[in-house]
Amino acid sequence: MHAERTNKVPKPSKAAPDYISYEEVQKHNTRESCWVIIDGQVYDATSVLQWHPGGPAVILKNAGKDATKAFVPIHPPNTLQQLPMEAHIGPVDPTTIPEDANQPTEEEIRIAEARRNLPPPSAAINLHDIEVLAEKVLTGTAWAYYRSTADDEATYFENSNAFKRFWFRPRVMNKVSQISTATTLFGLPSSLPIFISPAALYRLGHPDGEMNAVRAAGQEGVIQGISNNASCSTEECMSVKLPGQGLVFQLYLNKDRKASETLVKKIEAQGFKAIMLTVDAAVPGKRELDQKAKGEDLKDGPSTFGKSGSSGMGVAHAISGYQDPDILWDDLPWLRRITKLPIIIKGIQCVEDAEKAFDEYGVKAIILSNHGGRELDYSPAPMTVLYELYQQRPDLLRKHEVYIDGGVRRGTDVLKALCLGARGRRARAAVLVCEWRVGRGWLPACHTDYARGNRDGDEVAGCDKP
């Protein structure tokens, strides 16, 4: 069961008609007059075409018809409230909507069939199995957004390949029957040295979105990160967490610093335990799979698209227009002044910046990350940077919290990072594979896979300390 999300909007003005017929809506399917239906309400989206971060194509594809399915997974709950009152035409007359308007598409039929044929979670014995199943049950747009990485994907694959260059030196005849994977991350208890990464648009994969992950994280005793670009509101996420469950918030700095300040104070008051400042995504990367998926929109829409240089920008561009590319080290003192929450820098990619973060700016923790290989191709793998840090500044690993993000697929990957001094393993591609792409029931399966791999690795390697 899941709760359908709607974008609540103000009541239409008195001057607006009581109902608009579906036939009338269909007439407005051009760039010059573009109406859409969202959650039973009719909106004039003509002016939005000029500034929509994702370009006009996706709107024009749904011009003159119901755009709810395309709109809801990508936009935050309060998006419609930000439109001018005159953009809200009024409610559509449900009695005028033809039956075929609500018929499932070929893709929806495909997904429904794939979900009916999903095996139980226990049938997928590793994360690769789960990812294969996930591709079958996601829309093309969702899969393209989740899977897309930058350019030739060299960094994406290197994130995983880097782990393969490190081998264990097992010690034998140690007491290993009592091994625990429990630890503390960001000052919060966790059943495993990993946490669920903040990432955008969970609702592309499941109607409950981030709320699914929060529930499952509470059940499994791991920490959940909530993205600034989440498709669920922070209120929704906080409403389903367990008492004492730790949530951290991933912050992208807004070009309007006042907006960021308001947001930071809001999430602090709500009970988030830390702020993860993202610095490895100054601008959206050239994610070609995502761009190609959005380019498909051009094939099905009305012939009045006209010229649009941004039509194939992809989902990543559509949600990031507010982000400030000019994030500076001097923003850290400002951020510290407006909040008492610990600050974690996510996106360190060299030893020099790790030194600067700890020695000069006194941050709580850092996450070595290249944004999952989704930004600058040929950026170094986090595991490589961790090894360089281990060689050049081992004192930082002893004194501070250092995490890595990218490429983990096995519990032994987690163990390798811990051996080199990482405090915990941020499971981006792995744990999120189960949540985004299959649903809540699969997160315990991922938890079990990581726990078994981590615990068995400890025992076989001869680690005698929990």
Short mmCIF file of C-alpha atoms in Angstrom, two decimals, residues 80-466:
data_model
loop_
_atom_site.label_atom_id
_atom_site.label_comp_id
_atom_site.label_asym_id
_atom_site.label_seq_id
_atom_site.Cartn_x
_atom_site.Cartn_y
_atom_site.Cartn_z
CA LEU A 80 2.27 24.48 -8.05
CA GLN A 81 1.86 26.88 -5.16
CA GLN A 82 4.66 28.97 -6.65
CA LEU A 83 2.75 29.64 -9.88
CA PRO A 84 0.81 32.90 -10.24
CA MET A 85 -2.89 32.62 -9.42
CA GLU A 86 -3.89 33.34 -13.02
CA ALA A 87 -2.06 30.19 -14.17
CA HIS A 88 -4.61 28.08 -12.31
CA ILE A 89 -7.58 27.89 -14.69
CA GLY A 90 -9.77 25.66 -12.54
CA PRO A 91 -10.90 22.04 -12.14
CA VAL A 92 -11.42 19.79 -15.13
CA ASP A 93 -14.90 18.33 -15.51
CA PRO A 94 -14.36 14.61 -14.82
CA THR A 95 -17.54 13.67 -16.69
CA THR A 96 -16.03 14.97 -19.94
CA ILE A 97 -12.84 12.91 -19.79
CA PRO A 98 -13.04 10.10 -22.37
CA GLU A 99 -12.36 6.58 -21.21
CA ASP A 100 -9.38 6.15 -23.49
CA ALA A 101 -7.67 9.18 -21.90
CA ASN A 102 -6.92 7.06 -18.83
CA GLN A 103 -5.91 3.91 -20.65
CA PRO A 104 -2.49 2.55 -19.61
CA THR A 105 0.36 3.17 -22.00
CA GLU A 106 2.48 0.39 -23.49
CA GLU A 107 5.19 1.20 -20.97
CA GLU A 108 2.76 1.02 -18.05
CA ILE A 109 1.52 -2.35 -19.28
CA ARG A 110 5.12 -3.58 -19.57
CA ILE A 111 5.96 -2.44 -16.04
CA ALA A 112 2.82 -3.96 -14.54
CA GLU A 113 3.68 -7.30 -16.12
CA ALA A 114 7.28 -7.07 -14.91
CA ARG A 115 6.15 -6.34 -11.36
CA ARG A 116 3.79 -9.31 -11.41
CA ASN A 117 6.73 -11.50 -12.37
CA LEU A 118 9.16 -10.17 -9.77
CA PRO A 119 10.66 -12.97 -7.70
CA PRO A 120 10.77 -12.64 -3.89
CA PRO A 121 13.68 -10.58 -2.53
CA SER A 122 15.41 -13.75 -1.33
CA ALA A 123 15.86 -14.83 -4.96
CA ALA A 124 18.26 -11.95 -5.62
CA ILE A 125 21.45 -12.93 -3.85
CA ASN A 126 23.54 -9.87 -4.70
CA LEU A 127 23.15 -6.27 -5.78
CA HIS A 128 23.73 -7.04 -9.44
CA ASP A 129 20.71 -9.33 -9.39
CA ILE A 130 18.61 -6.55 -7.89
CA GLU A 131 19.78 -4.03 -10.49
CA VAL A 132 18.87 -6.37 -13.34
CA LEU A 133 15.36 -6.73 -11.93
CA ALA A 134 15.12 -3.00 -11.35
CA GLU A 135 15.64 -2.09 -14.99
CA LYS A 136 12.63 -4.21 -15.88
CA VAL A 137 10.21 -2.42 -13.56
CA LEU A 138 11.24 1.21 -14.10
CA THR A 139 10.07 3.64 -16.74
CA GLY A 140 12.60 4.52 -19.40
CA THR A 141 12.95 8.02 -17.96
CA ALA A 142 13.51 6.73 -14.44
CA TRP A 143 16.11 4.18 -15.45
CA ALA A 144 17.93 6.71 -17.60
CA TYR A 145 18.09 9.21 -14.75
CA TYR A 146 19.21 6.72 -12.11
CA ARG A 147 21.74 4.92 -14.32
CA SER A 148 23.12 7.83 -16.36
CA THR A 149 26.71 8.90 -15.79
CA ALA A 150 29.07 11.36 -17.42
CA ASP A 151 30.43 11.12 -20.95
CA ASP A 152 32.28 7.82 -21.57
CA GLU A 153 31.50 6.52 -18.07
CA ALA A 154 35.20 6.01 -17.29
CA THR A 155 34.84 7.33 -13.76
CA TYR A 156 31.64 5.39 -13.15
CA PHE A 157 33.34 2.06 -13.90
CA GLU A 158 36.59 3.07 -12.22
CA ASN A 159 34.70 3.68 -8.98
CA SER A 160 34.07 -0.08 -8.81
CA ASN A 161 37.28 -1.24 -10.47
CA ALA A 162 39.41 0.62 -7.92
CA PHE A 163 38.30 -1.80 -5.21
CA LYS A 164 39.61 -4.72 -7.25
CA ARG A 165 43.19 -3.48 -6.94
CA PHE A 166 43.18 -3.97 -3.17
CA TRP A 167 43.57 -7.44 -1.68
CA PHE A 168 43.35 -8.68 1.88
CA ARG A 169 46.15 -10.17 3.97
CA PRO A 170 44.14 -12.53 6.18
CA ARG A 171 45.41 -13.28 9.67
CA VAL A 172 44.55 -16.69 11.07
CA MET A 173 43.84 -18.24 14.46
CA ASN A 174 42.04 -15.24 15.93
CA LYS A 175 38.76 -15.33 17.84
CA VAL A 176 36.14 -14.39 15.24
CA SER A 177 32.92 -16.01 16.47
CA GLN A 178 31.61 -12.76 17.98
CA ILE A 179 31.77 -10.13 15.23
CA SER A 180 29.55 -7.06 15.14
CA THR A 181 28.97 -4.71 12.22
CA ALA A 182 27.38 -2.05 14.43
CA THR A 183 29.10 1.32 14.49
CA THR A 184 28.57 5.05 14.86
CA LEU A 185 28.33 7.38 11.85
CA PHE A 186 28.09 11.17 12.24
CA GLY A 187 27.57 10.52 15.95
CA LEU A 188 24.53 8.35 15.20
CA PRO A 189 24.22 4.59 15.81
CA SER A 190 24.11 2.35 12.75
CA SER A 191 23.82 -1.41 12.35
CA LEU A 192 26.29 -1.29 9.46
CA PRO A 193 29.16 1.00 8.40
CA ILE A 194 27.05 2.26 5.48
CA PHE A 195 24.13 4.64 5.13
CA ILE A 196 21.42 5.29 2.57
CA SER A 197 22.60 8.05 0.33
CA PRO A 198 20.59 11.18 -0.29
CA ALA A 199 19.58 11.31 -3.92
CA ALA A 200 16.91 13.02 -5.95
CA LEU A 201 13.54 11.84 -7.17
CA TYR A 202 12.87 8.55 -5.43
CA ARG A 203 9.28 8.82 -6.64
CA LEU A 204 10.44 8.03 -10.15
CA GLY A 205 10.86 4.51 -8.80
CA HIS A 206 7.99 4.19 -6.33
CA PRO A 207 5.01 6.37 -5.35
CA ASP A 208 6.12 6.49 -1.70
CA GLY A 209 9.53 7.79 -2.72
CA GLU A 210 11.94 8.69 0.05
CA MET A 211 9.38 7.72 2.69
CA ASN A 212 9.95 4.11 1.68
CA ALA A 213 13.66 4.38 2.42
CA VAL A 214 13.09 6.17 5.73
CA ARG A 215 10.75 3.41 6.90
CA ALA A 216 13.12 0.66 5.82
CA ALA A 217 16.17 2.43 7.27
CA GLY A 218 14.42 2.63 10.61
CA GLN A 219 13.54 -1.05 10.41
CA GLU A 220 17.12 -2.05 9.56
CA GLY A 221 18.88 0.39 11.88
CA VAL A 222 20.82 2.36 9.27
CA ILE A 223 21.05 6.10 8.67
CA GLN A 224 19.10 7.76 5.88
CA GLY A 225 20.12 10.88 3.96
CA ILE A 226 17.44 13.12 2.45
CA SER A 227 18.28 15.10 -0.68
CA ASN A 228 17.63 18.77 -1.26
CA ASN A 229 16.06 17.50 -4.50
CA ALA A 230 13.92 14.80 -2.91
CA SER A 231 10.50 14.21 -4.40
CA CYS A 232 9.02 13.88 -0.90
CA SER A 233 8.95 16.87 1.40
CA THR A 234 10.98 16.90 4.60
CA GLU A 235 7.68 16.90 6.47
CA GLU A 236 6.67 13.67 4.76
CA CYS A 237 10.02 12.05 5.53
CA MET A 238 10.01 13.09 9.18
CA SER A 239 6.44 11.86 9.60
CA VAL A 240 7.38 8.22 8.96
CA LYS A 241 10.68 7.91 10.83
CA LEU A 242 10.94 5.95 14.05
CA PRO A 243 11.65 7.64 17.40
CA GLY A 244 15.39 8.17 17.69
CA GLN A 245 16.02 7.38 14.03
CA GLY A 246 18.77 9.54 12.56
CA LEU A 247 18.29 11.51 9.33
CA VAL A 248 20.83 13.80 7.69
CA PHE A 249 20.06 16.44 5.06
CA GLN A 250 21.96 16.93 1.83
CA LEU A 251 22.19 20.63 0.96
CA TYR A 252 22.77 22.19 -2.45
CA LEU A 253 23.42 25.89 -1.96
CA ASN A 254 20.84 28.08 -3.64
CA LYS A 255 21.86 31.07 -5.74
CA ASP A 256 19.61 32.93 -3.32
CA ARG A 257 21.46 32.42 -0.03
CA LYS A 258 18.45 33.64 1.90
CA ALA A 259 16.47 30.70 0.54
CA SER A 260 19.20 28.32 1.71
CA GLU A 261 19.25 29.96 5.14
CA THR A 262 15.49 29.53 5.48
CA LEU A 263 15.77 25.88 4.46
CA VAL A 264 18.65 25.16 6.86
CA LYS A 265 16.77 26.64 9.80
CA LYS A 266 13.69 24.65 8.83
CA ILE A 267 15.41 21.27 8.69
CA GLU A 268 17.28 21.97 11.93
CA ALA A 269 13.98 22.71 13.67
CA GLN A 270 12.52 19.52 12.19
CA GLY A 271 15.17 17.37 13.85
CA PHE A 272 17.69 16.51 11.16
CA LYS A 273 21.01 15.54 12.75
CA ALA A 274 23.57 16.90 10.28
CA ILE A 275 24.00 18.86 7.05
CA MET A 276 25.81 17.31 4.12
CA LEU A 277 27.02 20.16 1.92
CA THR A 278 27.40 18.91 -1.65
CA VAL A 279 30.37 20.37 -3.51
CA ASP A 280 31.01 17.80 -6.27
CA ALA A 281 28.22 18.95 -8.58
CA ALA A 282 28.85 22.59 -9.43
CA VAL A 283 26.87 22.11 -12.64
CA PRO A 284 25.01 19.04 -13.93
CA GLY A 285 27.28 16.66 -15.80
CA LYS A 286 26.79 15.59 -19.40
CA ARG A 287 24.71 12.50 -18.61
CA GLU A 288 24.02 11.20 -22.07
CA LEU A 289 21.62 8.39 -21.17
CA ASP A 290 19.47 10.91 -19.31
CA GLN A 291 19.65 13.35 -22.20
CA LYS A 292 18.70 10.71 -24.76
CA ALA A 293 15.70 9.65 -22.71
CA LYS A 294 14.43 13.22 -22.59
CA GLY A 295 15.14 13.57 -26.31
CA GLU A 296 12.61 10.80 -26.91
CA ASP A 297 9.93 13.26 -25.80
CA LEU A 298 10.35 15.07 -29.10
CA LYS A 299 9.06 12.09 -31.06
CA ASP A 300 5.59 12.00 -29.53
CA GLY A 301 4.62 15.60 -28.92
CA PRO A 302 2.70 18.06 -31.08
CA SER A 303 4.32 19.38 -34.22
CA THR A 304 4.46 22.90 -32.80
CA PHE A 305 7.56 22.36 -30.63
CA GLY A 306 9.53 24.87 -32.65
CA LYS A 307 13.20 25.41 -31.94
CA SER A 308 14.51 24.54 -28.52
CA GLY A 309 18.14 24.29 -27.63
CA SER A 310 17.33 22.77 -24.25
CA SER A 311 14.87 20.10 -25.28
CA GLY A 312 17.20 17.20 -24.52
CA MET A 313 18.74 18.41 -21.29
CA GLY A 314 17.47 15.56 -19.17
CA VAL A 315 16.04 15.22 -15.68
CA ALA A 316 19.27 16.26 -13.96
CA HIS A 317 19.15 19.69 -15.58
CA ALA A 318 15.44 19.99 -14.94
CA ILE A 319 15.84 19.87 -11.16
CA SER A 320 19.06 21.80 -10.67
CA GLY A 321 18.36 25.27 -12.01
CA TYR A 322 18.39 26.86 -8.54
CA GLN A 323 21.82 25.49 -7.57
CA ASP A 324 24.72 27.92 -7.25
CA PRO A 325 27.80 26.83 -9.22
CA ASP A 326 29.94 29.25 -7.21
CA ILE A 327 30.21 27.41 -3.90
CA LEU A 328 33.28 28.72 -2.07
CA TRP A 329 35.24 27.75 1.03
CA ASP A 330 34.11 31.07 2.48
CA ASP A 331 30.55 29.73 2.46
CA LEU A 332 31.46 27.37 5.31
CA PRO A 333 31.80 30.08 7.99
CA TRP A 334 28.47 31.53 6.80
CA LEU A 335 26.82 28.12 7.03
CA ARG A 336 28.25 27.54 10.48
CA ARG A 337 26.85 30.88 11.66
CA ILE A 338 23.29 29.99 10.70
CA THR A 339 23.16 26.47 12.14
CA LYS A 340 24.40 24.43 15.07
CA LEU A 341 24.21 21.19 13.11
CA PRO A 342 27.47 19.42 12.26
CA ILE A 343 28.63 20.09 8.69
CA ILE A 344 29.81 17.29 6.42
CA ILE A 345 31.45 18.16 3.09
CA LYS A 346 30.44 15.71 0.39
CA GLY A 347 32.60 15.78 -2.73
CA ILE A 348 36.27 15.91 -1.70
CA GLN A 349 38.43 14.51 -4.53
CA CYS A 350 42.03 15.15 -3.50
CA VAL A 351 44.26 15.12 -0.42
CA GLU A 352 44.79 18.88 -0.59
CA ASP A 353 41.08 19.63 -0.20
CA ALA A 354 40.77 17.07 2.60
CA GLU A 355 43.54 18.90 4.45
CA LYS A 356 41.84 22.22 3.87
CA ALA A 357 38.48 20.96 5.10
CA PHE A 358 39.86 19.61 8.36
CA ASP A 359 42.90 21.79 9.11
CA GLU A 360 41.54 25.18 8.02
CA TYR A 361 37.77 24.91 8.28
CA GLY A 362 37.21 22.35 11.02
CA VAL A 363 34.38 20.42 9.39
CA LYS A 364 32.77 17.46 11.17
CA ALA A 365 33.45 14.95 8.41
CA ILE A 366 34.18 14.63 4.71
CA ILE A 367 32.91 12.27 2.03
CA LEU A 368 35.29 11.39 -0.77
CA SER A 369 33.05 11.49 -3.81
CA ASN A 370 32.89 12.26 -7.53
CA HIS A 371 29.07 12.29 -7.51
CA GLY A 372 28.89 8.68 -8.60
CA GLY A 373 30.74 9.37 -11.83
CA ARG A 374 27.88 11.61 -12.95
CA GLU A 375 29.77 14.91 -13.18
CA LEU A 376 33.37 15.17 -14.44
CA ASP A 377 34.48 12.04 -16.27
CA TYR A 378 38.03 10.91 -15.39
CA SER A 379 37.75 12.20 -11.85
CA PRO A 380 39.60 9.85 -9.47
CA ALA A 381 37.77 7.02 -7.75
CA PRO A 382 37.07 7.69 -4.05
CA MET A 383 38.93 4.50 -3.11
CA THR A 384 42.00 5.87 -4.89
CA VAL A 385 41.76 9.17 -3.03
CA LEU A 386 41.32 7.28 0.25
CA TYR A 387 44.53 5.35 -0.42
CA GLU A 388 46.39 8.60 -1.18
CA LEU A 389 45.07 10.06 2.05
CA TYR A 390 46.18 6.92 3.91
CA GLN A 391 49.68 7.32 2.49
CA GLN A 392 50.11 11.08 2.83
CA ARG A 393 47.99 12.11 5.81
CA PRO A 394 47.11 9.07 7.94
CA ASP A 395 46.72 11.41 10.91
CA LEU A 396 43.58 12.87 9.35
CA LEU A 397 42.05 9.40 9.19
CA ARG A 398 42.86 8.82 12.85
CA LYS A 399 41.50 12.16 14.04
CA HIS A 400 38.51 12.74 11.79
CA GLU A 401 35.59 11.03 10.09
CA VAL A 402 36.25 10.18 6.45
CA TYR A 403 33.67 8.39 4.30
CA ILE A 404 33.71 7.32 0.68
CA ASP A 405 31.01 7.36 -1.99
CA GLY A 406 31.05 5.38 -5.19
CA GLY A 407 31.52 1.92 -6.62
CA VAL A 408 30.74 -0.38 -3.70
CA ARG A 409 29.04 -3.62 -4.67
CA ARG A 410 30.02 -6.08 -1.95
CA GLY A 411 30.46 -6.20 1.78
CA THR A 412 34.14 -6.86 1.10
CA ASP A 413 34.31 -3.46 -0.63
CA VAL A 414 33.12 -1.94 2.63
CA LEU A 415 35.75 -3.88 4.55
CA LYS A 416 38.52 -2.73 2.20
CA ALA A 417 37.58 0.90 2.78
CA LEU A 418 37.53 0.35 6.52
CA CYS A 419 40.98 -1.27 6.35
CA LEU A 420 42.32 1.90 4.73
CA GLY A 421 40.84 4.06 7.44
CA ALA A 422 37.45 5.14 6.15
CA ARG A 423 34.93 5.56 8.94
CA GLY A 424 32.02 4.20 6.96
CA ARG A 425 30.97 3.36 3.45
CA ARG A 426 28.35 5.58 1.91
CA ALA A 427 26.29 3.18 -0.16
CA ARG A 428 25.05 5.26 -3.04
CA ALA A 429 24.70 3.02 -6.05
CA ALA A 430 24.20 -0.10 -4.02
CA VAL A 431 21.60 0.58 -1.35
CA LEU A 432 19.74 2.97 -3.58
CA VAL A 433 19.48 0.33 -6.26
CA CYS A 434 17.10 -1.60 -4.03
CA GLU A 435 15.03 1.39 -2.98
CA TRP A 436 14.74 3.31 -6.21
CA ARG A 437 14.40 0.49 -8.60
CA VAL A 438 12.38 -2.16 -6.85
CA GLY A 439 10.77 -0.87 -3.68
CA ARG A 440 10.81 -0.92 0.09
CA GLY A 441 10.76 -4.69 0.48
CA TRP A 442 14.17 -4.99 -1.16
CA LEU A 443 16.11 -2.78 1.24
CA PRO A 444 16.28 -5.50 3.90
CA ALA A 445 17.69 -7.78 1.19
CA CYS A 446 20.45 -5.25 0.51
CA HIS A 447 21.04 -4.85 4.24
CA THR A 448 21.41 -8.63 4.57
CA ASP A 449 23.80 -8.79 1.60
CA TYR A 450 26.04 -6.06 3.01
CA ALA A 451 25.90 -7.43 6.55
CA ARG A 452 26.78 -10.95 5.42
CA GLY A 453 29.59 -9.73 3.19
CA ASN A 454 30.97 -7.42 5.86
CA ARG A 455 30.69 -9.94 8.72
CA ASP A 456 32.00 -12.89 6.70
CA GLY A 457 34.86 -10.77 5.46
CA ASP A 458 35.80 -9.84 9.01
CA GLU A 459 35.76 -13.47 10.08
CA VAL A 460 37.69 -14.86 7.12
CA ALA A 461 40.24 -12.03 7.26
CA GLY A 462 40.80 -12.78 10.93
CA CYS A 463 39.53 -9.49 12.35
CA ASP A 464 39.03 -10.22 16.03
CA LYS A 465 37.57 -6.84 17.04
CA PRO A 466 33.91 -5.92 16.45
#
